[in-house]
């Protein structure tokens, strides 16, 4: 009888554990990567806005703006490697333009689920 109870508890817990440890969807990963690029764009925009009439600051801000990577595409997302509880090591092919030159980088990054939300680890 005790074994039946143990098996029942295990059978009930297996779906719970597997649901908690499923990797993020591709759309979530894409959204998090896009958010990172948008944050970078906002930093540059703030720098340009705060340059005022200072010629050196304007020149530096314009240079930063040209050198800031622009996201083109995110492809081949793979998040099937787990590293700890609700932390995944993911890869993606990210196409970006930097100073007018387009390039594709195979990028490796970690995602963790914190308070029910996925976040890129630094």
GROMACS .gro file of N, CA and C in nm:
model
  366
    1UNK      N    1   0.081  -0.119   0.000
    1UNK     CA    2   0.000   0.000   0.000
    1UNK      C    3   0.086   0.126   0.000
    2UNK      N    4   0.195   0.125   0.079
    2UNK     CA    5   0.284   0.242   0.083
    2UNK      C    6   0.347   0.267  -0.053
    3UNK      N    7   0.379   0.160  -0.124
    3UNK     CA    8   0.441   0.178  -0.255
    3UNK      C    9   0.343   0.241  -0.354
    4UNK      N   10   0.217   0.207  -0.343
    4UNK     CA   11   0.115   0.265  -0.431
    4UNK      C   12   0.104   0.415  -0.404
    5UNK      N   13   0.108   0.455  -0.277
    5UNK     CA   14   0.102   0.596  -0.242
    5UNK      C   15   0.223   0.671  -0.296
    6UNK      N   16   0.342   0.610  -0.280
    6UNK     CA   17   0.464   0.673  -0.330
    6UNK      C   18   0.457   0.690  -0.482
    7UNK      N   19   0.414   0.586  -0.550
    7UNK     CA   20   0.403   0.593  -0.696
    7UNK      C   21   0.301   0.699  -0.738
    8UNK      N   22   0.192   0.710  -0.664
    8UNK     CA   23   0.091   0.811  -0.695
    8UNK      C   24   0.147   0.952  -0.679
    9UNK      N   25   0.220   0.975  -0.572
    9UNK     CA   26   0.281   1.106  -0.548
    9UNK      C   27   0.381   1.138  -0.658
   10UNK      N   28   0.464   1.042  -0.693
   10UNK     CA   29   0.563   1.062  -0.800
   10UNK      C   30   0.493   1.091  -0.932
   11UNK      N   31   0.386   1.017  -0.961
   11UNK     CA   32   0.312   1.037  -1.086
   11UNK      C   33   0.251   1.177  -1.092
   12UNK      N   34   0.209   1.229  -0.977
   12UNK     CA   35   0.152   1.364  -0.974
   12UNK      C   36   0.259   1.472  -0.985
   13UNK      N   37   0.378   1.446  -0.932
   13UNK     CA   38   0.484   1.546  -0.933
   13UNK      C   39   0.559   1.555  -1.065
   14UNK      N   40   0.565   1.449  -1.141
   14UNK     CA   41   0.639   1.450  -1.268
   14UNK      C   42   0.589   1.559  -1.362
   15UNK      N   43   0.459   1.572  -1.387
   15UNK     CA   44   0.415   1.682  -1.475
   15UNK      C   45   0.448   1.820  -1.420
   16UNK      N   46   0.441   1.834  -1.289
   16UNK     CA   47   0.474   1.962  -1.227
   16UNK      C   48   0.619   1.999  -1.253
   17UNK      N   49   0.711   1.906  -1.232
   17UNK     CA   50   0.852   1.933  -1.254
   17UNK      C   51   0.883   1.956  -1.401
   18UNK      N   52   0.822   1.879  -1.488
   18UNK     CA   53   0.851   1.898  -1.630
   18UNK      C   54   0.793   2.030  -1.680
   19UNK      N   55   0.681   2.073  -1.627
   19UNK     CA   56   0.623   2.202  -1.668
   19UNK      C   57   0.710   2.318  -1.621
   20UNK      N   58   0.771   2.306  -1.505
   20UNK     CA   59   0.854   2.413  -1.452
   20UNK      C   60   0.987   2.424  -1.525
   21UNK      N   61   1.028   2.318  -1.589
   21UNK     CA   62   1.161   2.320  -1.648
   21UNK      C   63   1.159   2.322  -1.801
   22UNK      N   64   1.050   2.365  -1.862
   22UNK     CA   65   1.047   2.369  -2.008
   22UNK      C   66   1.117   2.495  -2.057
   23UNK      N   67   1.188   2.485  -2.168
   23UNK     CA   68   1.264   2.600  -2.219
   23UNK      C   69   1.170   2.710  -2.269
   24UNK      N   70   1.221   2.833  -2.281
   24UNK     CA   71   1.140   2.943  -2.332
   24UNK      C   72   1.109   2.923  -2.480
   25UNK      N   73   0.998   2.978  -2.525
   25UNK     CA   74   0.961   2.969  -2.667
   25UNK      C   75   1.052   3.059  -2.750
   26UNK      N   76   1.054   3.034  -2.880
   26UNK     CA   77   1.134   3.117  -2.970
   26UNK      C   78   1.090   3.262  -2.966
   27UNK      N   79   0.959   3.286  -2.956
   27UNK     CA   80   0.910   3.424  -2.955
   27UNK      C   81   0.956   3.497  -2.829
   28UNK      N   82   0.964   3.428  -2.717
   28UNK     CA   83   1.014   3.490  -2.594
   28UNK      C   84   1.161   3.525  -2.610
   29UNK      N   85   1.240   3.434  -2.664
   29UNK     CA   86   1.383   3.458  -2.684
   29UNK      C   87   1.403   3.576  -2.779
   30UNK      N   88   1.331   3.577  -2.890
   30UNK     CA   89   1.342   3.688  -2.985
   30UNK      C   90   1.308   3.820  -2.918
   31UNK      N   91   1.200   3.823  -2.840
   31UNK     CA   92   1.159   3.945  -2.772
   31UNK      C   93   1.265   3.996  -2.676
   32UNK      N   94   1.329   3.905  -2.602
   32UNK     CA   95   1.433   3.945  -2.507
   32UNK      C   96   1.555   4.002  -2.579
   33UNK      N   97   1.592   3.940  -2.691
   33UNK     CA   98   1.707   3.990  -2.768
   33UNK      C   99   1.673   4.127  -2.828
   34UNK      N  100   1.553   4.140  -2.883
   34UNK     CA  101   1.512   4.269  -2.940
   34UNK      C  102   1.511   4.378  -2.832
   35UNK      N  103   1.468   4.343  -2.711
   35UNK     CA  104   1.468   4.439  -2.600
   35UNK      C  105   1.609   4.488  -2.570
   36UNK      N  106   1.708   4.399  -2.577
   36UNK     CA  107   1.846   4.439  -2.552
   36UNK      C  108   1.893   4.543  -2.656
   37UNK      N  109   1.860   4.520  -2.781
   37UNK     CA  110   1.897   4.615  -2.886
   37UNK      C  111   1.825   4.748  -2.867
   38UNK      N  112   1.698   4.742  -2.828
   38UNK     CA  113   1.621   4.865  -2.806
   38UNK      C  114   1.679   4.945  -2.688
   39UNK      N  115   1.725   4.876  -2.585
   39UNK     CA  116   1.787   4.946  -2.472
   39UNK      C  117   1.914   5.017  -2.517
   40UNK      N  118   1.993   4.952  -2.601
   40UNK     CA  119   2.114   5.015  -2.655
   40UNK      C  120   2.080   5.136  -2.738
   41UNK      N  121   1.977   5.125  -2.822
   41UNK     CA  122   1.933   5.239  -2.903
   41UNK      C  123   1.888   5.355  -2.814
   42UNK      N  124   1.821   5.325  -2.705
   42UNK     CA  125   1.773   5.429  -2.614
   42UNK      C  126   1.890   5.501  -2.547
   43UNK      N  127   1.992   5.427  -2.510
   43UNK     CA  128   2.111   5.487  -2.450
   43UNK      C  129   2.176   5.586  -2.546
   44UNK      N  130   2.188   5.545  -2.673
   44UNK     CA  131   2.248   5.633  -2.774
   44UNK      C  132   2.158   5.754  -2.797
   45UNK      N  133   2.028   5.733  -2.806
   45UNK     CA  134   1.935   5.845  -2.826
   45UNK      C  135   1.945   5.945  -2.712
   46UNK      N  136   1.956   5.895  -2.590
   46UNK     CA  137   1.970   5.984  -2.473
   46UNK      C  138   2.101   6.062  -2.481
   47UNK      N  139   2.208   5.996  -2.526
   47UNK     CA  140   2.338   6.064  -2.537
   47UNK      C  141   2.332   6.174  -2.642
   48UNK      N  142   2.267   6.145  -2.755
   48UNK     CA  143   2.253   6.245  -2.862
   48UNK      C  144   2.171   6.363  -2.811
   49UNK      N  145   2.062   6.335  -2.740
   49UNK     CA  146   1.976   6.441  -2.688
   49UNK      C  147   2.046   6.528  -2.585
   50UNK      N  148   2.134   6.467  -2.506
   50UNK     CA  149   2.202   6.544  -2.401
   50UNK      C  150   2.327   6.616  -2.452
   51UNK      N  151   2.362   6.595  -2.579
   51UNK     CA  152   2.482   6.659  -2.634
   51UNK      C  153   2.467   6.810  -2.641
   52UNK      N  154   2.345   6.855  -2.659
   52UNK     CA  155   2.322   7.000  -2.667
   52UNK      C  156   2.397   7.062  -2.783
   53UNK      N  157   2.465   7.174  -2.758
   53UNK     CA  158   2.540   7.244  -2.863
   53UNK      C  159   2.690   7.219  -2.855
   54UNK      N  160   2.732   7.134  -2.765
   54UNK     CA  161   2.875   7.102  -2.749
   54UNK      C  162   2.922   7.020  -2.870
   55UNK      N  163   3.012   7.078  -2.951
   55UNK     CA  164   3.056   7.013  -3.075
   55UNK      C  165   3.122   6.879  -3.050
   56UNK      N  166   3.203   6.870  -2.946
   56UNK     CA  167   3.270   6.743  -2.915
   56UNK      C  168   3.167   6.638  -2.875
   57UNK      N  169   3.072   6.675  -2.793
   57UNK     CA  170   2.967   6.581  -2.751
   57UNK      C  171   2.882   6.538  -2.869
   58UNK      N  172   2.852   6.630  -2.959
   58UNK     CA  173   2.774   6.597  -3.078
   58UNK      C  174   2.851   6.499  -3.166
   59UNK      N  175   2.980   6.525  -3.186
   59UNK     CA  176   3.064   6.436  -3.267
   59UNK      C  177   3.069   6.296  -3.205
   60UNK      N  178   3.090   6.288  -3.074
   60UNK     CA  179   3.096   6.158  -3.006
   60UNK      C  180   2.962   6.086  -3.014
   61UNK      N  181   2.854   6.159  -2.996
   61UNK     CA  182   2.721   6.099  -3.003
   61UNK      C  183   2.692   6.045  -3.142
   62UNK      N  184   2.729   6.120  -3.245
   62UNK     CA  185   2.709   6.075  -3.383
   62UNK      C  186   2.792   5.951  -3.412
   63UNK      N  187   2.915   5.947  -3.361
   63UNK     CA  188   2.999   5.830  -3.380
   63UNK      C  189   2.937   5.708  -3.310
   64UNK      N  190   2.888   5.728  -3.188
   64UNK     CA  191   2.822   5.619  -3.116
   64UNK      C  192   2.701   5.568  -3.195
   65UNK      N  193   2.626   5.660  -3.252
   65UNK     CA  194   2.507   5.623  -3.327
   65UNK      C  195   2.542   5.538  -3.448
   66UNK      N  196   2.650   5.574  -3.519
   66UNK     CA  197   2.692   5.497  -3.637
   66UNK      C  198   2.746   5.359  -3.599
   67UNK      N  199   2.810   5.350  -3.483
   67UNK     CA  200   2.873   5.224  -3.441
   67UNK      C  201   2.777   5.129  -3.367
   68UNK      N  202   2.662   5.178  -3.331
   68UNK     CA  203   2.566   5.096  -3.258
   68UNK      C  204   2.512   4.986  -3.348
   69UNK      N  205   2.517   4.861  -3.304
   69UNK     CA  206   2.464   4.752  -3.388
   69UNK      C  207   2.313   4.765  -3.409
   70UNK      N  208   2.270   4.738  -3.530
   70UNK     CA  209   2.127   4.737  -3.565
   70UNK      C  210   2.087   4.592  -3.594
   71UNK      N  211   1.988   4.545  -3.522
   71UNK     CA  212   1.941   4.408  -3.537
   71UNK      C  213   1.866   4.391  -3.668
   72UNK      N  214   1.904   4.288  -3.744
   72UNK     CA  215   1.833   4.256  -3.868
   72UNK      C  216   1.746   4.132  -3.853
   73UNK      N  217   1.807   4.021  -3.806
   73UNK     CA  218   1.734   3.895  -3.796
   73UNK      C  219   1.786   3.812  -3.679
   74UNK      N  220   1.699   3.728  -3.628
   74UNK     CA  221   1.734   3.628  -3.527
   74UNK      C  222   1.685   3.494  -3.582
   75UNK      N  223   1.776   3.400  -3.598
   75UNK     CA  224   1.740   3.271  -3.657
   75UNK      C  225   1.805   3.157  -3.578
   76UNK      N  226   1.756   3.037  -3.602
   76UNK     CA  227   1.813   2.913  -3.548
   76UNK      C  228   1.827   2.917  -3.395
   77UNK      N  229   1.720   2.955  -3.328
   77UNK     CA  230   1.720   2.961  -3.182
   77UNK      C  231   1.713   2.819  -3.128
   78UNK      N  232   1.799   2.790  -3.031
   78UNK     CA  233   1.802   2.658  -2.970
   78UNK      C  234   1.826   2.675  -2.820
   79UNK      N  235   1.731   2.634  -2.740
   79UNK     CA  236   1.742   2.646  -2.594
   79UNK      C  237   1.715   2.514  -2.526
   80UNK      N  238   1.779   2.410  -2.570
   80UNK     CA  239   1.748   2.280  -2.510
   80UNK      C  240   1.850   2.236  -2.405
   81UNK      N  241   1.950   2.315  -2.377
   81UNK     CA  242   2.049   2.278  -2.277
   81UNK      C  243   2.015   2.348  -2.146
   82UNK      N  244   2.000   2.269  -2.042
   82UNK     CA  245   1.964   2.327  -1.913
   82UNK      C  246   2.088   2.341  -1.826
   83UNK      N  247   2.090   2.447  -1.747
   83UNK     CA  248   2.201   2.469  -1.654
   83UNK      C  249   2.139   2.513  -1.522
   84UNK      N  250   2.104   2.416  -1.441
   84UNK     CA  251   2.038   2.450  -1.315
   84UNK      C  252   1.888   2.456  -1.334
   85UNK      N  253   1.820   2.500  -1.230
   85UNK     CA  254   1.674   2.505  -1.230
   85UNK      C  255   1.625   2.628  -1.305
   86UNK      N  256   1.549   2.608  -1.412
   86UNK     CA  257   1.492   2.717  -1.492
   86UNK      C  258   1.597   2.810  -1.551
   87UNK      N  259   1.715   2.758  -1.580
   87UNK     CA  260   1.818   2.834  -1.650
   87UNK      C  261   1.861   2.753  -1.773
   88UNK      N  262   1.860   2.818  -1.888
   88UNK     CA  263   1.893   2.751  -2.013
   88UNK      C  264   2.007   2.823  -2.083
   89UNK      N  265   2.094   2.743  -2.142
   89UNK     CA  266   2.199   2.797  -2.228
   89UNK      C  267   2.144   2.786  -2.370
   90UNK      N  268   2.134   2.900  -2.436
   90UNK     CA  269   2.073   2.906  -2.569
   90UNK      C  270   2.175   2.953  -2.673
   91UNK      N  271   2.145   2.924  -2.796
   91UNK     CA  272   2.224   2.976  -2.908
   91UNK      C  273   2.127   3.033  -3.012
   92UNK      N  274   2.176   3.128  -3.090
   92UNK     CA  275   2.098   3.185  -3.199
   92UNK      C  276   2.194   3.248  -3.299
   93UNK      N  277   2.154   3.248  -3.424
   93UNK     CA  278   2.228   3.320  -3.528
   93UNK      C  279   2.167   3.460  -3.535
   94UNK      N  280   2.247   3.560  -3.499
   94UNK     CA  281   2.199   3.698  -3.497
   94UNK      C  282   2.267   3.775  -3.608
   95UNK      N  283   2.185   3.829  -3.697
   95UNK     CA  284   2.235   3.913  -3.806
   95UNK      C  285   2.217   4.058  -3.764
   96UNK      N  286   2.328   4.132  -3.768
   96UNK     CA  287   2.324   4.272  -3.728
   96UNK      C  288   2.413   4.354  -3.822
   97UNK      N  289   2.383   4.483  -3.829
   97UNK     CA  290   2.463   4.576  -3.908
   97UNK      C  291   2.536   4.668  -3.812
   98UNK      N  292   2.668   4.677  -3.831
   98UNK     CA  293   2.751   4.767  -3.751
   98UNK      C  294   2.830   4.853  -3.848
   99UNK      N  295   2.812   4.984  -3.838
   99UNK     CA  296   2.881   5.080  -3.924
   99UNK      C  297   2.865   5.045  -4.071
  100UNK      N  298   2.743   5.005  -4.109
  100UNK     CA  299   2.713   4.976  -4.248
  100UNK      C  300   2.751   4.838  -4.296
  101UNK      N  301   2.811   4.756  -4.210
  101UNK     CA  302   2.852   4.621  -4.248
  101UNK      C  303   2.764   4.519  -4.178
  102UNK      N  304   2.703   4.432  -4.257
  102UNK     CA  305   2.616   4.328  -4.202
  102UNK      C  306   2.698   4.204  -4.172
  103UNK      N  307   2.668   4.141  -4.058
  103UNK     CA  308   2.738   4.017  -4.024
  103UNK      C  309   2.646   3.928  -3.943
  104UNK      N  310   2.674   3.798  -3.947
  104UNK     CA  311   2.599   3.699  -3.872
  104UNK      C  312   2.691   3.641  -3.765
  105UNK      N  313   2.644   3.643  -3.640
  105UNK     CA  314   2.720   3.586  -3.530
  105UNK      C  315   2.638   3.476  -3.465
  106UNK      N  316   2.702   3.361  -3.443
  106UNK     CA  317   2.640   3.256  -3.363
  106UNK      C  318   2.663   3.296  -3.218
  107UNK      N  319   2.556   3.328  -3.148
  107UNK     CA  320   2.564   3.383  -3.014
  107UNK      C  321   2.517   3.281  -2.912
  108UNK      N  322   2.587   3.276  -2.801
  108UNK     CA  323   2.552   3.186  -2.690
  108UNK      C  324   2.518   3.274  -2.570
  109UNK      N  325   2.406   3.245  -2.504
  109UNK     CA  326   2.362   3.325  -2.392
  109UNK      C  327   2.278   3.240  -2.297
  110UNK      N  328   2.256   3.292  -2.178
  110UNK     CA  329   2.176   3.222  -2.078
  110UNK      C  330   2.044   3.295  -2.056
  111UNK      N  331   1.940   3.217  -2.035
  111UNK     CA  332   1.809   3.269  -1.998
  111UNK      C  333   1.768   3.204  -1.867
  112UNK      N  334   1.712   3.282  -1.777
  112UNK     CA  335   1.663   3.229  -1.650
  112UNK      C  336   1.521   3.276  -1.629
  113UNK      N  337   1.444   3.193  -1.562
  113UNK     CA  338   1.308   3.230  -1.526
  113UNK      C  339   1.310   3.279  -1.382
  114UNK      N  340   1.276   3.407  -1.364
  114UNK     CA  341   1.276   3.469  -1.233
  114UNK      C  342   1.137   3.527  -1.208
  115UNK      N  343   1.077   3.488  -1.099
  115UNK     CA  344   0.941   3.533  -1.064
  115UNK      C  345   0.843   3.512  -1.180
  116UNK      N  346   0.857   3.400  -1.249
  116UNK     CA  347   0.765   3.366  -1.357
  116UNK      C  348   0.794   3.433  -1.489
  117UNK      N  349   0.898   3.513  -1.498
  117UNK     CA  350   0.933   3.586  -1.622
  117UNK      C  351   1.071   3.543  -1.670
  118UNK      N  352   1.087   3.528  -1.801
  118UNK     CA  353   1.217   3.497  -1.858
  118UNK      C  354   1.302   3.623  -1.868
  119UNK      N  355   1.432   3.609  -1.841
  119UNK     CA  356   1.524   3.722  -1.850
  119UNK      C  357   1.658   3.673  -1.902
  120UNK      N  358   1.726   3.760  -1.979
  120UNK     CA  359   1.861   3.731  -2.023
  120UNK      C  360   1.955   3.751  -1.905
  121UNK      N  361   2.045   3.655  -1.884
  121UNK     CA  362   2.146   3.670  -1.779
  121UNK      C  363   2.262   3.752  -1.833
  122UNK      N  364   2.323   3.829  -1.748
  122UNK     CA  365   2.439   3.909  -1.790
  122UNK      C  366   2.565   3.828  -1.781
   0.00000   0.00000   0.00000
